[in-house]
PDB file of C-alpha atoms in Angstrom:
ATOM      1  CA  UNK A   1      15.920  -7.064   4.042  1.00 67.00           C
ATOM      2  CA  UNK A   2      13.506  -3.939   4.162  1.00 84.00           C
ATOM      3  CA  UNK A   3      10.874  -5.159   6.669  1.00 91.00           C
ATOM      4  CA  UNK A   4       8.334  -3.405   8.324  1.00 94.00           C
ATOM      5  CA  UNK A   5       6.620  -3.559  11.518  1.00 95.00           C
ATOM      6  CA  UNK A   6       3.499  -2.378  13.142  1.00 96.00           C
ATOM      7  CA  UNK A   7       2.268  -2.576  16.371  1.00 96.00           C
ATOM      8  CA  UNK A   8       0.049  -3.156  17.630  1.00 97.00           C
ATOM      9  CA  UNK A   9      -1.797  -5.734  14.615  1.00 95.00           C
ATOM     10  CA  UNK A  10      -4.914  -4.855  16.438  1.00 96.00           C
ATOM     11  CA  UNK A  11      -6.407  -2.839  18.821  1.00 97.00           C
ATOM     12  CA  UNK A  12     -10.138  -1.994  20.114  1.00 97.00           C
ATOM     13  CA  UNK A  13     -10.916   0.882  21.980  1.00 95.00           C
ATOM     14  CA  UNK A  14     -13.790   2.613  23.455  1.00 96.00           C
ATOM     15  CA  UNK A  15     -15.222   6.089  22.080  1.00 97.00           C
ATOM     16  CA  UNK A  16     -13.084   9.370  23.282  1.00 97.00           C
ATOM     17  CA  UNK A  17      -9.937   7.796  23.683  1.00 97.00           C
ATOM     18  CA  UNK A  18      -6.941   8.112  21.924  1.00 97.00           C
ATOM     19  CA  UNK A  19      -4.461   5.292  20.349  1.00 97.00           C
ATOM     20  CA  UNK A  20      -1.136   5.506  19.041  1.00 97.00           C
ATOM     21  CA  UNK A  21       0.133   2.818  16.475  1.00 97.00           C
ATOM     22  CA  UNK A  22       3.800   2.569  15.545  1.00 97.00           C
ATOM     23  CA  UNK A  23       5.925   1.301  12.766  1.00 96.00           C
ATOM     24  CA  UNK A  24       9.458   0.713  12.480  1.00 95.00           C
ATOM     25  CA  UNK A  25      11.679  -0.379   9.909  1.00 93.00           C
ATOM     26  CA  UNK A  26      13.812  -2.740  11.206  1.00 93.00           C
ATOM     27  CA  UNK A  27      16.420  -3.229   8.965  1.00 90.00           C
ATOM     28  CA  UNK A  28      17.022  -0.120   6.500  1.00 90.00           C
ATOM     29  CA  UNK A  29      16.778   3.350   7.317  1.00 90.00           C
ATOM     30  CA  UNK A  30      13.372   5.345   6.605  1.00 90.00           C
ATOM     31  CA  UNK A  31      13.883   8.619   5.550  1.00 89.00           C
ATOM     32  CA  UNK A  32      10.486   8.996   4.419  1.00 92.00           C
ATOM     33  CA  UNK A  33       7.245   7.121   5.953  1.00 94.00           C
ATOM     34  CA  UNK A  34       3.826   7.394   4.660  1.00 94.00           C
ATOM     35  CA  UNK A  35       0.635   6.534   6.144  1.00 96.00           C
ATOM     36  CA  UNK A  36      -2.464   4.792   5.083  1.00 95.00           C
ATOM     37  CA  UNK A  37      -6.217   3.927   5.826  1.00 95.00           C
ATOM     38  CA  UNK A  38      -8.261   1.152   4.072  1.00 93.00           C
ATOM     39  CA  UNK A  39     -11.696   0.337   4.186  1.00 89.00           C
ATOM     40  CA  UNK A  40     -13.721  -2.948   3.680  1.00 85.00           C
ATOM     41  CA  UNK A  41     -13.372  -3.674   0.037  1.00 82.00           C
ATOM     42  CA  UNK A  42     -11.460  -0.210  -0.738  1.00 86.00           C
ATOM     43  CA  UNK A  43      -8.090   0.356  -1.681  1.00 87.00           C
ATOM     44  CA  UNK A  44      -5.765   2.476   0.708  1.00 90.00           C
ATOM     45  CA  UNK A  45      -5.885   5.820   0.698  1.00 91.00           C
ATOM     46  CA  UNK A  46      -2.889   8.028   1.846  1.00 91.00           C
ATOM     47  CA  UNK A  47      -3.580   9.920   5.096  1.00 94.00           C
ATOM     48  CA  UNK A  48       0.250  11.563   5.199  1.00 94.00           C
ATOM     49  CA  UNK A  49       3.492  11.605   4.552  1.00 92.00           C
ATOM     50  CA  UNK A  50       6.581  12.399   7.022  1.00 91.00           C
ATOM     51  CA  UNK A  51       9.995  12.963   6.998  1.00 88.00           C
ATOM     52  CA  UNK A  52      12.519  12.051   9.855  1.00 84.00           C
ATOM     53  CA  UNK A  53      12.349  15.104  12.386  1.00 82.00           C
ATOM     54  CA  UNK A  54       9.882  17.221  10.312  1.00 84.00           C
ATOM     55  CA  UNK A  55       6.316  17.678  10.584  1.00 87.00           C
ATOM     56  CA  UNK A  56       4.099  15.688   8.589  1.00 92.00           C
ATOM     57  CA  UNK A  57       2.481  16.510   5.239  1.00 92.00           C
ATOM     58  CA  UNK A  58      -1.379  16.096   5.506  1.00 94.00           C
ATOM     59  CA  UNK A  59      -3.358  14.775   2.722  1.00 92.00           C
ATOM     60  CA  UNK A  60      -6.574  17.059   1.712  1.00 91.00           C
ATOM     61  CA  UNK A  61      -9.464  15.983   4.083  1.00 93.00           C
ATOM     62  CA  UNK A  62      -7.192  14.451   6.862  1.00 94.00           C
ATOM     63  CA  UNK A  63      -7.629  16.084  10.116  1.00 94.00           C
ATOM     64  CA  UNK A  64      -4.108  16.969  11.454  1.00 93.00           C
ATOM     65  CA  UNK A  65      -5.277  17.617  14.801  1.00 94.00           C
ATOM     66  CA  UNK A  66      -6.898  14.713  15.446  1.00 96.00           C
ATOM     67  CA  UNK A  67      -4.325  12.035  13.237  1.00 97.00           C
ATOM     68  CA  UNK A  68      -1.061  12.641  15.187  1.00 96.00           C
ATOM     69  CA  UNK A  69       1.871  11.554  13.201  1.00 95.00           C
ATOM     70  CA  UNK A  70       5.619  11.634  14.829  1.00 91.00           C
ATOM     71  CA  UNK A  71       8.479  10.834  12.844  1.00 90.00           C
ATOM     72  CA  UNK A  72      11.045  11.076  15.509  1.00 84.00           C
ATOM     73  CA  UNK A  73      14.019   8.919  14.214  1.00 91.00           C
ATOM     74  CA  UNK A  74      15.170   6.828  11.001  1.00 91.00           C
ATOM     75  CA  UNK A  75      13.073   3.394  12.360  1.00 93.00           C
ATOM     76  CA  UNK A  76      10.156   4.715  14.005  1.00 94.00           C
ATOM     77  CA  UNK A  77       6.759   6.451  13.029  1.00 94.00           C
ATOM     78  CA  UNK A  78       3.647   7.254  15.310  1.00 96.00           C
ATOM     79  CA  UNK A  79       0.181   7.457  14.230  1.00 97.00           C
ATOM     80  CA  UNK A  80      -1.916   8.824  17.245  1.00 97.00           C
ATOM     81  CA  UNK A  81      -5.748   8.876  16.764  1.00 97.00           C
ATOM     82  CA  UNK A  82      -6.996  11.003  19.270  1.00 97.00           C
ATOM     83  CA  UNK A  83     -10.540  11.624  20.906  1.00 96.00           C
ATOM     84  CA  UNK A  84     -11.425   7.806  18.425  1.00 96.00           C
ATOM     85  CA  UNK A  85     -15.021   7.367  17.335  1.00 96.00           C
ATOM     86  CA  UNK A  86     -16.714   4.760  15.661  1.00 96.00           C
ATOM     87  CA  UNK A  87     -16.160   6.103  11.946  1.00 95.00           C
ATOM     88  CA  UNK A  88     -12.279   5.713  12.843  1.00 96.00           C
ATOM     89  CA  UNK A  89     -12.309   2.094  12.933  1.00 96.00           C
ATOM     90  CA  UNK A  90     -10.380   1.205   9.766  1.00 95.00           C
ATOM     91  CA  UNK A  91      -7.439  -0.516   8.436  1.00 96.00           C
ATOM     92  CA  UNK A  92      -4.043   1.201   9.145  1.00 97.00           C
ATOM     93  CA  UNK A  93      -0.885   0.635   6.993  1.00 96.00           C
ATOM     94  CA  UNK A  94       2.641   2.255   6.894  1.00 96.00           C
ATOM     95  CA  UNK A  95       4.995   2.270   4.645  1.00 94.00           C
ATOM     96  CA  UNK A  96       8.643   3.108   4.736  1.00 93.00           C
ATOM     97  CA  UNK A  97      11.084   4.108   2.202  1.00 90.00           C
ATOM     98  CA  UNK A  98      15.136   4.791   2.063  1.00 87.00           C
ATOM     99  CA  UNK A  99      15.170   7.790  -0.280  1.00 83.00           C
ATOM    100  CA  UNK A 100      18.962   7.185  -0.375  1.00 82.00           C
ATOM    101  CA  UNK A 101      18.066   3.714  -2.557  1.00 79.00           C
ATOM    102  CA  UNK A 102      17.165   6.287  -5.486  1.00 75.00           C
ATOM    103  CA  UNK A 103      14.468   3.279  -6.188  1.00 74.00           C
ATOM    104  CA  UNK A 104      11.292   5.168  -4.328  1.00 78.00           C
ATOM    105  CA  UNK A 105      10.154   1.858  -3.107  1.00 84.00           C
ATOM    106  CA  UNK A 106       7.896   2.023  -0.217  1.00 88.00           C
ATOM    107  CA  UNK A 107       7.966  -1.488   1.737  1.00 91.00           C
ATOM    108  CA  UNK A 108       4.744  -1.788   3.653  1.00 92.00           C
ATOM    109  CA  UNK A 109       3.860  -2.878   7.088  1.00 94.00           C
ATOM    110  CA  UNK A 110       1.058  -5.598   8.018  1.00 93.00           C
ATOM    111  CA  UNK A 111      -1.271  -3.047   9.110  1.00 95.00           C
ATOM    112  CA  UNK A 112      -3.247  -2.869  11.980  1.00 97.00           C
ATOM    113  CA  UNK A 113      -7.111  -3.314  12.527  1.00 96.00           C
ATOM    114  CA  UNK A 114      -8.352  -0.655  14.906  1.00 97.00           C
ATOM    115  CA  UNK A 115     -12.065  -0.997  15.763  1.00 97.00           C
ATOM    116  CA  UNK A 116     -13.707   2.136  17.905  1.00 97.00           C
ATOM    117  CA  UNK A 117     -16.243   0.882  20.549  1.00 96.00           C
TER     118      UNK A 117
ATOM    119  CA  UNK B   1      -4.410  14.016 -10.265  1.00 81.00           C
ATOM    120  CA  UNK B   2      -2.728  10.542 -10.983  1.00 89.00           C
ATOM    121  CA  UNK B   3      -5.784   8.085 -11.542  1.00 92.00           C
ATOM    122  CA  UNK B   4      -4.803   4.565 -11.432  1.00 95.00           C
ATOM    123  CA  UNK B   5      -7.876   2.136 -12.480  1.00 95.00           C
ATOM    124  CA  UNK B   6      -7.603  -1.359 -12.263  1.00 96.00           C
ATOM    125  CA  UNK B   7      -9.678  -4.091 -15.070  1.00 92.00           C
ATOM    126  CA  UNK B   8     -10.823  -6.407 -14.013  1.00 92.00           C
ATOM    127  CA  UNK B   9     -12.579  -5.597 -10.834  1.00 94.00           C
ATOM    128  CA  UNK B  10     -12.691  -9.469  -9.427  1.00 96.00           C
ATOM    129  CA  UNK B  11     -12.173 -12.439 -11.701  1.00 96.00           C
ATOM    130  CA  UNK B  12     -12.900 -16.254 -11.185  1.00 97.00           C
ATOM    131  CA  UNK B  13     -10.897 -18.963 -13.226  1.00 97.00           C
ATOM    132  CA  UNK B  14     -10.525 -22.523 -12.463  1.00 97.00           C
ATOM    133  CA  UNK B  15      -7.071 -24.139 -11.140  1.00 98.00           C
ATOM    134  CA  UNK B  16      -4.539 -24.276 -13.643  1.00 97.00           C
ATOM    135  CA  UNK B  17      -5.141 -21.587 -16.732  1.00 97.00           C
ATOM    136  CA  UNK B  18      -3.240 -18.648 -17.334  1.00 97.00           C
ATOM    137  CA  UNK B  19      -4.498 -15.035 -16.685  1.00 96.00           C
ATOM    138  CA  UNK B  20      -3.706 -11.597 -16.933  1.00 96.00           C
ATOM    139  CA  UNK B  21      -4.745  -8.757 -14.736  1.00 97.00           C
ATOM    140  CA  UNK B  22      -4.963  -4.921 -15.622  1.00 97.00           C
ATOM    141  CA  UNK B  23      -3.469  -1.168 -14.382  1.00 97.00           C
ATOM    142  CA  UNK B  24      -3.927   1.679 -16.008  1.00 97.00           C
ATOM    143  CA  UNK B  25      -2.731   5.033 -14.771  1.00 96.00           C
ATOM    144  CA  UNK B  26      -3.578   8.706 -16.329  1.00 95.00           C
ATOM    145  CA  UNK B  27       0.062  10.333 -15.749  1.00 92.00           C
ATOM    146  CA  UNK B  28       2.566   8.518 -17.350  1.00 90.00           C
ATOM    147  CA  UNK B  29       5.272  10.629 -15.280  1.00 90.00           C
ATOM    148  CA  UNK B  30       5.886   8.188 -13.080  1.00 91.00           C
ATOM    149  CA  UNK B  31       9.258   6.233 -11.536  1.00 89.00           C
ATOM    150  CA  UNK B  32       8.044   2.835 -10.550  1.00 92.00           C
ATOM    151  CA  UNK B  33       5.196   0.834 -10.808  1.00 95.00           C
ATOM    152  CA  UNK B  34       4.491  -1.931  -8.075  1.00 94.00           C
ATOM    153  CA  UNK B  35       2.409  -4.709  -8.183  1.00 96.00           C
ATOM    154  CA  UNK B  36       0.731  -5.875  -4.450  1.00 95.00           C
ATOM    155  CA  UNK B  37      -1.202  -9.208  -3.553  1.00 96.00           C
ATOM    156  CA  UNK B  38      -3.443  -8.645  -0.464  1.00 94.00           C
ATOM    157  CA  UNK B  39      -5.102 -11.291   1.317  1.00 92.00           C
ATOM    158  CA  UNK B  40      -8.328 -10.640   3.134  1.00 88.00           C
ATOM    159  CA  UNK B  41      -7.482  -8.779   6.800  1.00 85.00           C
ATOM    160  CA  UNK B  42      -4.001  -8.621   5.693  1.00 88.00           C
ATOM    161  CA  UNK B  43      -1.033  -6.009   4.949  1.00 88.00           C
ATOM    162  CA  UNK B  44       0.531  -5.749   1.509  1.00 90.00           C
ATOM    163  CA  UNK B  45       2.799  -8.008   0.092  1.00 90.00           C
ATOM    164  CA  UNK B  46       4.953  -6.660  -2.922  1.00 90.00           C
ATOM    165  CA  UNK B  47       4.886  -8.846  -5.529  1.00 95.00           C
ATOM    166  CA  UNK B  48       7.155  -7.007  -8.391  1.00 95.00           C
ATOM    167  CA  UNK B  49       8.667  -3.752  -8.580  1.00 93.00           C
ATOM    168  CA  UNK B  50       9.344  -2.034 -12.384  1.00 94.00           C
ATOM    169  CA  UNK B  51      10.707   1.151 -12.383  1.00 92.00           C
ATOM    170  CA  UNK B  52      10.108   3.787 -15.041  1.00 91.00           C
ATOM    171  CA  UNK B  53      13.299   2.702 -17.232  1.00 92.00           C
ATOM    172  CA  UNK B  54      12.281  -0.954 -17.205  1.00 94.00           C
ATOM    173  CA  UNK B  55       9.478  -2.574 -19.675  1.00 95.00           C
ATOM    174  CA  UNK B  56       9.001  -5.580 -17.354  1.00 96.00           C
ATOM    175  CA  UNK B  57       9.995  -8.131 -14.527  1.00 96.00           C
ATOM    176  CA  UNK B  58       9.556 -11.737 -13.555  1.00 97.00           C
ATOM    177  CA  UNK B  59       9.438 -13.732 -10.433  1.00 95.00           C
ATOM    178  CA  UNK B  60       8.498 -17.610 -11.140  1.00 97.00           C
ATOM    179  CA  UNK B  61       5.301 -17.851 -12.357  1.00 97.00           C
ATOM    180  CA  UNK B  62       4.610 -14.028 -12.670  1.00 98.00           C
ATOM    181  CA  UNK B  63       4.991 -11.667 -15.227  1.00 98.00           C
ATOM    182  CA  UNK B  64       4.971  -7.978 -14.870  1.00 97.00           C
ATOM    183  CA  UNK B  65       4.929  -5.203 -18.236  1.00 97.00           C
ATOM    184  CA  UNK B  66       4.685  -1.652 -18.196  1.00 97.00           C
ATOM    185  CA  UNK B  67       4.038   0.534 -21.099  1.00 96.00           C
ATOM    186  CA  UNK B  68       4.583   3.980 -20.051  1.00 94.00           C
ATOM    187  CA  UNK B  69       3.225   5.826 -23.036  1.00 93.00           C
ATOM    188  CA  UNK B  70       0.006   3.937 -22.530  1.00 95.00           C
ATOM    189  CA  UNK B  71      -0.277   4.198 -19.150  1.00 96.00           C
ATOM    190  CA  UNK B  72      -0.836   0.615 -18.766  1.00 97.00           C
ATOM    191  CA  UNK B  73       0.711  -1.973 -16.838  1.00 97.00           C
ATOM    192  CA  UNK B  74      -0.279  -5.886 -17.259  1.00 97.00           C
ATOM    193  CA  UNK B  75       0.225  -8.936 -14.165  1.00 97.00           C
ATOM    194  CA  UNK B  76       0.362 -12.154 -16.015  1.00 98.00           C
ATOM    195  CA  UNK B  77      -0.259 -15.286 -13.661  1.00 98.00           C
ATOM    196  CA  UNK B  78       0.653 -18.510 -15.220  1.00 98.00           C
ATOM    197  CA  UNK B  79      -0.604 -22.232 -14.340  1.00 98.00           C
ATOM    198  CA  UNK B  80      -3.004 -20.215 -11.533  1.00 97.00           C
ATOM    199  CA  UNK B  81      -3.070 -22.144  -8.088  1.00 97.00           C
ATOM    200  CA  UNK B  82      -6.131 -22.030  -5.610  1.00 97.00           C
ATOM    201  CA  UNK B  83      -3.420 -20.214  -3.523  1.00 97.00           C
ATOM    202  CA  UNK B  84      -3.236 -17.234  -5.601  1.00 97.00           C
ATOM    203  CA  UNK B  85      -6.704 -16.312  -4.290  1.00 97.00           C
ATOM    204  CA  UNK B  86      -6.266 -12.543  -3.108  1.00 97.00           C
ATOM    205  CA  UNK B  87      -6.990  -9.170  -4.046  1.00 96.00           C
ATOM    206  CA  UNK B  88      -3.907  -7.753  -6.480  1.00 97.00           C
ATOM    207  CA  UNK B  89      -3.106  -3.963  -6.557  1.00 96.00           C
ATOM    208  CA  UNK B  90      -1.274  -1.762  -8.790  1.00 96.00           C
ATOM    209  CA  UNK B  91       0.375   1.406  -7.604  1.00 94.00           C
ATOM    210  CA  UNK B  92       2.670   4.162  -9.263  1.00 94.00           C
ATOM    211  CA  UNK B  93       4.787   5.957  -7.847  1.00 89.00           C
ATOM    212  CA  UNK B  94       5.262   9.809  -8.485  1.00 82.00           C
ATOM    213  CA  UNK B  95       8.160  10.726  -6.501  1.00 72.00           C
ATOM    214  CA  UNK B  96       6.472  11.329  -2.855  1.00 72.00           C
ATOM    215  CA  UNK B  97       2.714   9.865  -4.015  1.00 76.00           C
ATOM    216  CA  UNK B  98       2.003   6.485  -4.630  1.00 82.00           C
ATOM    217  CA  UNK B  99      -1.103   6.044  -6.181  1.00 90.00           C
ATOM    218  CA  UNK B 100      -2.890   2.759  -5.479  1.00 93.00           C
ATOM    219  CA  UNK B 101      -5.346   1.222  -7.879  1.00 93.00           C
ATOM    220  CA  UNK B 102      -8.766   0.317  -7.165  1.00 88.00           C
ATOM    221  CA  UNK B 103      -7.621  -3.393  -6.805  1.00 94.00           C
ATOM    222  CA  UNK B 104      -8.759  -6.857  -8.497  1.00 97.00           C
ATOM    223  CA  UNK B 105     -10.033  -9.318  -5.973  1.00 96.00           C
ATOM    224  CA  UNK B 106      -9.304 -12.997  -7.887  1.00 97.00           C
ATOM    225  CA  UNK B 107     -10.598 -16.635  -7.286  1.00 97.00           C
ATOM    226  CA  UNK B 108      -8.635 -19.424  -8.631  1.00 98.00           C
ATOM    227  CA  UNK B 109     -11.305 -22.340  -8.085  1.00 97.00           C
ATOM    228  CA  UNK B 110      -9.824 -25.812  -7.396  1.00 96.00           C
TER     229      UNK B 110
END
């Protein structure tokens, strides 16, 4: 149990547009899903944090406005990235979590590899 | 700030000998501590979970300890396999953060 989608695995866009990336959990409820970025040879880095039907918490030096995250039900999270450029391109991993586990175990997605044209 | 530093940062050992990778975090308020293997272009896959009450776990041929007034964690890897090459990563969790370490990339030549 506790597995974790993402779609797509990768994507490549051209400069100016915008593209969303979902994950689900697919067996477990998520009350909480977080949000990361990795780049070559770096560790991930937390972009956000959201709760089912609230607005997302923002870590310092992520632009809300331009990293969209929807949290709209207990299996599925959005991660928009609007108006892309090249310095997007990156690594992009959620995580999920059941807070009602008591555990705080976040069970990760495979990521997905978005590269800005 | 949680700082969570990993030692070392890659390590090479031939097929077969044991070996022990590093964590060590600066806030020892913390309720779990996960280890991660990551292979290259890949998501996360969790290797072992200890939570804050626990002083270690096992699955086959690794070992996981945590020493919360230290702040340091240990991953031991016995008989090491060429398939063990990948990058390992600690994280602790502090309630809504989970801090990731800087990661150790290993090499288990055959």
């Amino acid at each position: 149990g506790a597995v974790v989608s993402q779609h797509p695995s990768w994507v490549i866009c051209k400069s100016g547009t915008s593209v969303k990336i979902e994950c689900r959990s697919l067996d477990f409820q998520a009350t909480t899903m977080f949000w990361y970025r990795q780049f070559p040879k770096q560790s991930l880095m937390l972009m956000a944090t959201s709760n089912e039907g609230s607005k997302a918490t923002y870590e310092q030096g992520v632009e809300k406005d331009k990293f969209l995250i929807n949290h709209a039900s207990l299996t599925l999270s959005t991660l928009t990235v609007t108006s892309a450029h090249p310095e997007d391109s990156s690594f992009y991993i959620c995580s999920a979590r059941d807070d009602g586990r008591g555990t705080y175990e976040q069970y990760f997605g495979p990521g997905t590899r978005l590269t800005v044209t | 700030k949680q700082e969570v530093t990993q030692i070392p940062a890659a390590l090479s050992v031939p097929e077969g000998e044991n070996l022990v990778l590093n964590c060590s975090f600066t806030d020892s308020a913390i309720y779990n501590l996960q280890w991660f293997r990551q292979d290259p272009g890949k998501g996360l896959t969790s290797l072992l979970l200890i939570q804050s009450s626990q002083r270690e776990q096992t699955s086959g041929r690794l070992n996981a300890s945590l020493d919360k007034s230290s702040g340091r964690s240990t991953l031991y890897i016995a008989a090491s396999q060429p398939g063990d090459s990948a990058t390992y990563l600690c994280a602790v969790s502090g309630g809504n953060q989970f801090y990731f370490g800087t990661g150790t990339s290993l090499t288990v030549i055959p």
